[in-house]
mmCIF file of C-alpha atoms and ligand atoms in Angstrom:
data_model
loop_
_atom_site.group_PDB
_atom_site.id
_atom_site.type_symbol
_atom_site.label_atom_id
_atom_site.label_comp_id
_atom_site.label_asym_id
_atom_site.label_seq_id
_atom_site.Cartn_x
_atom_site.Cartn_y
_atom_site.Cartn_z
ATOM 1 C CA MET A 1 19.015 -11.625 15.403
ATOM 2 C CA GLY A 2 17.060 -8.335 14.415
ATOM 3 C CA GLN A 3 19.299 -5.212 14.253
ATOM 4 C CA LEU A 4 17.639 -3.304 17.254
ATOM 5 C CA GLU A 5 17.883 -6.104 19.541
ATOM 6 C CA GLY A 6 18.014 -4.997 23.301
ATOM 7 C CA LYS A 7 17.273 -1.379 22.323
ATOM 8 C CA VAL A 8 14.365 0.599 23.457
ATOM 9 C CA ALA A 9 13.342 3.457 21.239
ATOM 10 C CA PHE A 10 10.925 6.500 22.447
ATOM 11 C CA ILE A 11 9.097 7.577 19.273
ATOM 12 C CA THR A 12 6.659 10.346 19.482
ATOM 13 C CA GLY A 13 3.574 10.687 16.928
ATOM 14 C CA ALA A 14 3.944 7.013 16.550
ATOM 15 C CA ALA A 15 -0.156 6.263 16.394
ATOM 16 C CA SER A 16 -0.177 7.064 12.954
ATOM 17 C CA GLY A 17 1.575 7.580 9.518
ATOM 18 C CA ILE A 18 5.780 7.690 9.515
ATOM 19 C CA GLY A 19 5.822 7.432 13.309
ATOM 20 C CA ARG A 20 3.551 4.091 13.225
ATOM 21 C CA GLU A 21 5.657 2.651 10.653
ATOM 22 C CA ILE A 22 8.631 3.060 12.594
ATOM 23 C CA ALA A 23 7.400 1.538 15.509
ATOM 24 C CA LEU A 24 6.594 -1.209 13.583
ATOM 25 C CA VAL A 25 9.714 -1.864 11.904
ATOM 26 C CA PHE A 26 11.929 -0.984 15.196
ATOM 27 C CA ALA A 27 9.682 -3.666 16.965
ATOM 28 C CA LEU A 28 10.396 -6.451 14.537
ATOM 29 C CA GLU A 29 14.272 -5.686 14.426
ATOM 30 C CA GLY A 30 13.693 -6.488 18.387
ATOM 31 C CA ALA A 31 13.344 -3.188 20.047
ATOM 32 C CA THR A 32 11.252 -2.448 22.585
ATOM 33 C CA ILE A 33 8.919 0.704 21.895
ATOM 34 C CA ALA A 34 7.354 3.340 23.696
ATOM 35 C CA ILE A 35 4.745 4.993 21.425
ATOM 36 C CA ALA A 36 4.188 8.600 22.805
ATOM 37 C CA ASP A 37 1.231 10.219 20.971
ATOM 38 C CA LEU A 38 -1.521 12.959 21.766
ATOM 39 C CA ASN A 39 -3.778 10.225 20.163
ATOM 40 C CA GLN A 40 -4.032 7.778 23.430
ATOM 41 C CA GLN A 41 -6.443 5.752 21.614
ATOM 42 C CA GLY A 42 -4.053 5.357 18.304
ATOM 43 C CA ALA A 43 -0.868 4.980 20.674
ATOM 44 C CA SER A 44 -2.681 2.125 22.558
ATOM 45 C CA THR A 45 -3.686 0.536 19.400
ATOM 46 C CA VAL A 46 -0.198 0.616 17.499
ATOM 47 C CA ALA A 47 1.407 -0.951 20.886
ATOM 48 C CA ALA A 48 -1.215 -3.663 20.873
ATOM 49 C CA GLU A 49 -0.413 -4.203 17.154
ATOM 50 C CA ILE A 50 3.433 -4.698 18.294
ATOM 51 C CA GLU A 51 2.371 -6.812 21.021
ATOM 52 C CA LYS A 52 0.526 -9.295 18.637
ATOM 53 C CA THR A 53 3.478 -9.895 16.540
ATOM 54 C CA GLY A 54 5.146 -10.962 19.931
ATOM 55 C CA GLY A 55 6.801 -7.223 20.291
ATOM 56 C CA ASN A 56 7.324 -5.243 23.380
ATOM 57 C CA ALA A 57 5.522 -1.722 23.315
ATOM 58 C CA ILE A 58 3.197 0.749 25.683
ATOM 59 C CA GLY A 59 1.317 3.645 24.392
ATOM 60 C CA LEU A 60 1.811 6.754 26.204
ATOM 61 C CA ALA A 61 -1.011 9.691 26.024
ATOM 62 C CA VAL A 62 1.658 12.702 25.853
ATOM 63 C CA ASP A 63 1.895 16.239 24.320
ATOM 64 C CA VAL A 64 5.481 16.940 23.183
ATOM 65 C CA THR A 65 4.860 20.752 23.870
ATOM 66 C CA ASN A 66 3.876 19.724 27.752
ATOM 67 C CA GLU A 67 6.767 19.764 29.867
ATOM 68 C CA GLU A 68 5.469 18.179 32.510
ATOM 69 C CA GLN A 69 3.801 14.933 30.261
ATOM 70 C CA VAL A 70 7.275 14.614 28.326
ATOM 71 C CA ALA A 71 9.412 14.335 31.613
ATOM 72 C CA THR A 72 6.397 11.810 32.696
ATOM 73 C CA ALA A 73 6.415 9.853 29.749
ATOM 74 C CA VAL A 74 10.296 9.638 29.694
ATOM 75 C CA ALA A 75 10.266 8.438 33.356
ATOM 76 C CA THR A 76 7.617 5.737 32.785
ATOM 77 C CA THR A 77 9.563 4.541 29.827
ATOM 78 C CA VAL A 78 12.793 4.149 31.705
ATOM 79 C CA LYS A 79 10.649 2.407 34.715
ATOM 80 C CA ALA A 80 8.788 0.090 32.424
ATOM 81 C CA PHE A 81 12.010 -1.009 29.937
ATOM 82 C CA GLY A 82 14.966 -0.023 32.060
ATOM 83 C CA ASN A 83 16.455 2.555 29.700
ATOM 84 C CA ILE A 84 15.848 4.764 26.413
ATOM 85 C CA ASP A 85 18.763 4.090 23.627
ATOM 86 C CA ILE A 86 16.655 5.654 20.718
ATOM 87 C CA LEU A 87 14.687 8.746 20.510
ATOM 88 C CA ILE A 88 12.409 9.512 17.387
ATOM 89 C CA SER A 89 11.558 12.929 17.777
ATOM 90 C CA ASN A 90 8.675 13.027 15.039
ATOM 91 C CA ALA A 91 5.128 14.366 15.888
ATOM 92 C CA GLY A 92 4.052 17.201 13.999
ATOM 93 C CA ILE A 93 1.135 18.730 12.279
ATOM 94 C CA GLN A 94 0.557 21.085 9.168
ATOM 95 C CA ILE A 95 -1.325 24.120 8.809
ATOM 96 C CA VAL A 96 -1.092 25.765 5.053
ATOM 97 C CA CYS A 97 -2.268 29.450 4.667
ATOM 98 C CA PRO A 98 -0.604 32.445 3.373
ATOM 99 C CA ILE A 99 1.751 34.307 5.798
ATOM 100 C CA GLU A 100 0.023 37.736 5.740
ATOM 101 C CA GLU A 101 -3.235 35.844 7.289
ATOM 102 C CA PHE A 102 -1.321 33.581 9.311
ATOM 103 C CA SER A 103 -2.764 33.854 12.577
ATOM 104 C CA PHE A 104 0.020 34.441 15.785
ATOM 105 C CA ALA A 105 -1.533 31.549 17.471
ATOM 106 C CA ASP A 106 -1.165 29.025 14.778
ATOM 107 C CA TRP A 107 2.527 30.189 14.112
ATOM 108 C CA LYS A 108 3.224 29.904 17.808
ATOM 109 C CA ARG A 109 1.139 26.369 17.782
ATOM 110 C CA MET A 110 3.294 25.166 14.966
ATOM 111 C CA LEU A 111 6.666 26.252 16.533
ATOM 112 C CA ALA A 112 5.630 24.447 19.871
ATOM 113 C CA ILE A 113 5.053 21.486 18.179
ATOM 114 C CA HIS A 114 7.714 20.808 16.026
ATOM 115 C CA LEU A 115 10.194 22.873 18.120
ATOM 116 C CA ASP A 116 9.615 22.963 21.803
ATOM 117 C CA GLY A 117 8.614 19.157 21.731
ATOM 118 C CA ALA A 118 12.146 18.339 19.896
ATOM 119 C CA PHE A 119 13.856 20.285 22.715
ATOM 120 C CA LEU A 120 11.877 18.706 25.305
ATOM 121 C CA THR A 121 12.131 15.120 24.281
ATOM 122 C CA THR A 122 16.018 15.561 23.487
ATOM 123 C CA ARG A 123 16.717 17.283 26.888
ATOM 124 C CA ALA A 124 14.608 14.185 28.895
ATOM 125 C CA CYS A 125 16.262 11.559 26.756
ATOM 126 C CA VAL A 126 19.945 12.803 26.644
ATOM 127 C CA LYS A 127 19.719 13.035 30.396
ATOM 128 C CA GLN A 128 18.762 9.263 30.714
ATOM 129 C CA MET A 129 21.325 8.425 27.839
ATOM 130 C CA VAL A 130 24.119 10.218 29.957
ATOM 131 C CA ALA A 131 22.856 8.695 32.704
ATOM 132 C CA SER A 132 22.890 5.104 31.507
ATOM 133 C CA GLY A 133 26.599 5.664 30.639
ATOM 134 C CA LYS A 134 25.318 3.739 27.102
ATOM 135 C CA GLY A 135 24.900 6.810 24.800
ATOM 136 C CA GLY A 136 21.945 6.587 22.118
ATOM 137 C CA SER A 137 20.598 7.667 18.999
ATOM 138 C CA ILE A 138 18.455 10.909 18.331
ATOM 139 C CA ILE A 139 16.676 11.152 14.947
ATOM 140 C CA TYR A 140 14.598 14.065 14.252
ATOM 141 C CA MET A 141 11.686 14.307 11.532
ATOM 142 C CA GLY A 142 12.544 16.953 9.311
ATOM 143 C CA SER A 143 11.492 17.318 5.552
ATOM 144 C CA VAL A 144 12.640 18.434 2.522
ATOM 145 C CA HIS A 145 11.263 21.462 4.163
ATOM 146 C CA SER A 146 14.391 21.842 6.097
ATOM 147 C CA LYS A 147 16.163 22.650 3.209
ATOM 148 C CA GLU A 148 13.607 24.138 0.969
ATOM 149 C CA ALA A 149 10.777 26.085 0.785
ATOM 150 C CA SER A 150 7.180 26.158 -0.186
ATOM 151 C CA VAL A 151 4.453 28.765 -0.673
ATOM 152 C CA LEU A 152 1.935 28.839 2.329
ATOM 153 C CA LYS A 153 3.915 26.920 4.910
ATOM 154 C CA ALA A 154 6.008 29.489 6.998
ATOM 155 C CA PRO A 155 6.105 28.377 10.277
ATOM 156 C CA TYR A 156 6.869 24.473 9.378
ATOM 157 C CA VAL A 157 9.114 25.736 6.930
ATOM 158 C CA THR A 158 10.821 27.735 9.824
ATOM 159 C CA ALA A 159 10.635 24.746 12.312
ATOM 160 C CA LYS A 160 12.201 22.194 10.042
ATOM 161 C CA HIS A 161 15.157 24.711 9.241
ATOM 162 C CA GLY A 162 15.509 24.618 13.138
ATOM 163 C CA LEU A 163 15.291 21.253 13.798
ATOM 164 C CA ILE A 164 18.860 20.870 11.657
ATOM 165 C CA GLY A 165 20.271 23.613 13.800
ATOM 166 C CA LEU A 166 19.195 21.477 17.015
ATOM 167 C CA ALA A 167 20.352 18.090 15.738
ATOM 168 C CA LYS A 168 23.974 19.610 14.776
ATOM 169 C CA THR A 169 24.490 21.265 18.170
ATOM 170 C CA VAL A 170 23.248 17.911 20.183
ATOM 171 C CA ALA A 171 25.914 15.945 17.657
ATOM 172 C CA LYS A 172 28.450 18.145 19.361
ATOM 173 C CA GLU A 173 27.282 18.381 22.809
ATOM 174 C CA GLY A 174 26.492 14.304 22.803
ATOM 175 C CA ALA A 175 29.577 13.029 21.109
ATOM 176 C CA GLN A 176 31.898 12.745 24.576
ATOM 177 C CA HIS A 177 28.739 10.384 25.917
ATOM 178 C CA ASN A 178 28.116 8.644 22.625
ATOM 179 C CA ILE A 179 25.160 10.477 21.806
ATOM 180 C CA ARG A 180 24.390 11.041 18.286
ATOM 181 C CA ALA A 181 22.060 12.936 16.364
ATOM 182 C CA ASN A 182 20.824 13.355 12.815
ATOM 183 C CA VAL A 183 17.709 14.611 10.718
ATOM 184 C CA ILE A 184 15.476 12.641 8.430
ATOM 185 C CA CYS A 185 14.074 14.928 5.185
ATOM 186 C CA PRO A 186 11.337 13.200 3.836
ATOM 187 C CA GLY A 187 9.770 14.378 0.341
ATOM 188 C CA PHE A 188 5.694 13.782 0.443
ATOM 189 C CA VAL A 189 4.621 10.613 1.979
ATOM 190 C CA ARG A 190 0.885 9.782 2.146
ATOM 191 C CA THR A 191 -0.188 9.940 5.567
ATOM 192 C CA PRO A 192 -3.124 11.762 7.087
ATOM 193 C CA LEU A 193 -1.233 14.842 7.191
ATOM 194 C CA VAL A 194 -0.367 15.079 3.676
ATOM 195 C CA ASP A 195 -4.245 13.821 2.847
ATOM 196 C CA LYS A 196 -5.585 16.990 4.901
ATOM 197 C CA GLN A 197 -3.508 19.401 2.867
ATOM 198 C CA ILE A 198 -4.639 17.948 -0.798
ATOM 199 C CA PRO A 199 -7.964 19.861 -0.563
ATOM 200 C CA GLU A 200 -7.154 22.693 1.823
ATOM 201 C CA GLN A 201 -3.980 23.558 -0.956
ATOM 202 C CA ALA A 202 -6.671 22.982 -3.804
ATOM 203 C CA ARG A 203 -8.548 25.170 -2.581
ATOM 204 C CA THR A 204 -6.333 28.227 -1.311
ATOM 205 C CA LEU A 205 -4.510 27.748 -4.694
ATOM 206 C CA GLY A 206 -7.629 27.521 -7.062
ATOM 207 C CA ILE A 207 -6.939 24.033 -8.766
ATOM 208 C CA SER A 208 -7.956 20.179 -8.568
ATOM 209 C CA GLU A 209 -6.851 17.832 -5.980
ATOM 210 C CA ALA A 210 -4.867 16.030 -8.751
ATOM 211 C CA GLU A 211 -3.298 18.857 -9.767
ATOM 212 C CA VAL A 212 -2.262 19.548 -6.492
ATOM 213 C CA ILE A 213 -0.661 16.078 -6.474
ATOM 214 C CA ARG A 214 1.069 16.229 -9.867
ATOM 215 C CA ASP A 215 2.242 20.047 -10.352
ATOM 216 C CA VAL A 216 2.452 21.336 -6.827
ATOM 217 C CA MET A 217 3.386 17.899 -4.419
ATOM 218 C CA LEU A 218 5.433 15.187 -6.967
ATOM 219 C CA LYS A 219 6.264 18.131 -9.852
ATOM 220 C CA ARG A 220 10.263 18.189 -8.930
ATOM 221 C CA THR A 221 10.416 14.120 -8.139
ATOM 222 C CA VAL A 222 12.619 12.298 -10.634
ATOM 223 C CA ASP A 223 9.507 9.960 -11.362
ATOM 224 C CA GLY A 224 6.377 11.795 -9.671
ATOM 225 C CA GLU A 225 6.142 8.810 -6.995
ATOM 226 C CA PHE A 226 5.166 9.788 -3.161
ATOM 227 C CA THR A 227 8.089 8.506 -1.160
ATOM 228 C CA THR A 228 6.581 5.630 1.491
ATOM 229 C CA THR A 229 6.804 5.207 5.253
ATOM 230 C CA THR A 230 8.409 2.370 4.321
ATOM 231 C CA ASP A 231 11.175 4.231 2.947
ATOM 232 C CA ILE A 232 11.474 6.768 5.748
ATOM 233 C CA ALA A 233 11.329 3.396 8.487
ATOM 234 C CA ARG A 234 14.576 2.339 6.198
ATOM 235 C CA VAL A 235 16.472 5.437 6.588
ATOM 236 C CA ALA A 236 15.626 5.827 10.449
ATOM 237 C CA LEU A 237 16.631 1.856 10.946
ATOM 238 C CA MET A 238 20.355 2.551 9.210
ATOM 239 C CA PHE A 239 20.328 5.771 11.799
ATOM 240 C CA ALA A 240 19.463 4.283 14.868
ATOM 241 C CA SER A 241 21.408 1.111 14.272
ATOM 242 C CA PHE A 242 24.853 2.933 13.149
ATOM 243 C CA PRO A 243 26.959 1.839 15.463
ATOM 244 C CA THR A 244 29.583 5.095 15.813
ATOM 245 C CA ASN A 245 29.977 8.917 15.632
ATOM 246 C CA ALA A 246 30.826 8.941 12.070
ATOM 247 C CA LEU A 247 27.506 9.456 11.553
ATOM 248 C CA THR A 248 26.284 12.446 13.396
ATOM 249 C CA GLY A 249 24.906 15.926 12.898
ATOM 250 C CA GLN A 250 23.946 14.900 9.373
ATOM 251 C CA SER A 251 20.206 15.649 7.451
ATOM 252 C CA LEU A 252 19.351 12.884 4.862
ATOM 253 C CA VAL A 253 16.683 13.644 1.917
ATOM 254 C CA VAL A 254 14.719 10.963 1.139
ATOM 255 C CA SER A 255 12.527 12.548 -1.395
ATOM 256 C CA HIS A 256 12.624 11.035 -4.789
ATOM 257 C CA GLY A 257 15.158 13.240 -5.871
ATOM 258 C CA TRP A 258 12.549 16.499 -5.139
ATOM 259 C CA PHE A 259 15.462 18.048 -3.534
ATOM 260 C CA MET A 260 19.317 17.008 -4.354
ATOM 261 C CA GLN A 261 22.237 18.442 -2.371
HETATM 262 P P1 NAD B 301 0.590 12.072 11.016
HETATM 263 O O1 NAD B 301 -0.788 13.143 10.902
HETATM 264 O O2 NAD B 301 0.106 10.582 9.933
HETATM 265 O O3 NAD B 301 0.951 11.528 12.438
HETATM 266 C C1 NAD B 301 1.522 12.779 13.149
HETATM 267 C C2 NAD B 301 0.968 12.250 14.474
HETATM 268 O O4 NAD B 301 1.410 13.392 15.224
HETATM 269 C C3 NAD B 301 -0.306 11.742 15.058
HETATM 270 O O5 NAD B 301 -0.537 10.656 15.401
HETATM 271 C C4 NAD B 301 -0.326 13.092 15.722
HETATM 272 O O6 NAD B 301 -1.555 12.673 17.203
HETATM 273 C C5 NAD B 301 0.815 13.152 16.515
HETATM 274 N N1 NAD B 301 1.117 14.439 17.323
HETATM 275 C C6 NAD B 301 0.312 15.721 16.903
HETATM 276 N N2 NAD B 301 0.585 17.027 17.758
HETATM 277 C C7 NAD B 301 1.033 16.061 18.633
HETATM 278 C C8 NAD B 301 1.810 16.427 19.809
HETATM 279 N N3 NAD B 301 1.745 17.961 20.241
HETATM 280 N N4 NAD B 301 1.997 15.436 20.930
HETATM 281 C C9 NAD B 301 2.210 14.373 20.475
HETATM 282 N N5 NAD B 301 1.760 13.913 19.143
HETATM 283 C C10 NAD B 301 1.244 14.792 18.374
HETATM 284 O O7 NAD B 301 1.702 12.386 9.966
HETATM 285 P P2 NAD B 301 3.056 12.103 9.448
HETATM 286 O O8 NAD B 301 3.163 12.747 7.812
HETATM 287 O O9 NAD B 301 3.538 10.563 9.737
HETATM 288 O O10 NAD B 301 3.890 13.220 9.948
HETATM 289 C C11 NAD B 301 4.890 12.659 10.962
HETATM 290 C C12 NAD B 301 6.435 13.584 11.151
HETATM 291 O O11 NAD B 301 6.690 13.720 9.635
HETATM 292 C C13 NAD B 301 6.103 15.150 11.154
HETATM 293 O O12 NAD B 301 6.973 15.771 11.885
HETATM 294 C C14 NAD B 301 5.527 15.552 9.859
HETATM 295 O O13 NAD B 301 6.205 16.952 9.391
HETATM 296 C C15 NAD B 301 7.069 14.652 9.118
HETATM 297 N N6 NAD B 301 7.362 14.965 7.491
HETATM 298 C C16 NAD B 301 5.830 14.403 7.072
HETATM 299 C C17 NAD B 301 6.033 14.000 5.762
HETATM 300 C C18 NAD B 301 4.769 13.670 5.017
HETATM 301 O O14 NAD B 301 4.746 13.891 3.732
HETATM 302 N N7 NAD B 301 3.805 12.886 5.416
HETATM 303 C C19 NAD B 301 7.062 14.785 5.013
HETATM 304 C C20 NAD B 301 8.008 15.580 5.443
HETATM 305 C C21 NAD B 301 7.727 15.459 6.979
#
């Protein structure tokens, strides 16, 4: 029997990268999955992949910054599958730029996707977790940048630090309802989000793409290796299946030792 048999997981940004891998792994562990992503076609493709292996999933077109769309997607999931036991708030983007050139519009867009998205999905899912009386597990996709800064990433670092505050608050408010909240903090993972940054950083820093990988992204790891989507899905499974409030309000760095607490 899978570790998430009978559970329903609502995963944002699951049409691609880390969220997609978590959706596939959770489905193999028995969970029913709602893939909530801006990319409707990508969400449907991942849902079809899950169905093909005997799992149960729906793809939902959702902009996590839109209050109404988030409420509708959560309601649709509950109607289809009866409950939501796990929220993975994972949708995210990256914009790299020196702070003095960062447009206010890009700053607001970054905070909206990472923080408003986390708030709106949390609020909607917590309501359901309380109403069901079963509680649940909320997992935020933070980053090493929840703990550490890097140049050119002011709004990303700000937002990712903010997620730790949100998780700690939800852990305190949720405990009485058996709702847990934790943050996963990955190092660099080769997904479309990172692949886009490599040439951008090379241009901005005036170095080659190979140098960006070796001297910027992986320089401070213990072994010069990228973290993988599989590594992150394993940790998400650990948080999602943990049975008690002993593990709540925490943030765990998974980065090949780039950042050590
Ligand atoms: P990705 O680009 O592969 O996937 C991100 C997904 O989010 C995409 O499917 C995209 O359509 C979706 N998305 C973007 N904006 C959205 C919105 N407004 N509403 C709904 N969906 C939206 O990226 P990824 O690397 O898998 O990143 C996933 C999360 O992991 C992000 O929060 C990112 O900050 C975090 N993270 C990534 C890395 C890394 O190295 N890749 C490291 C640390 C943290």
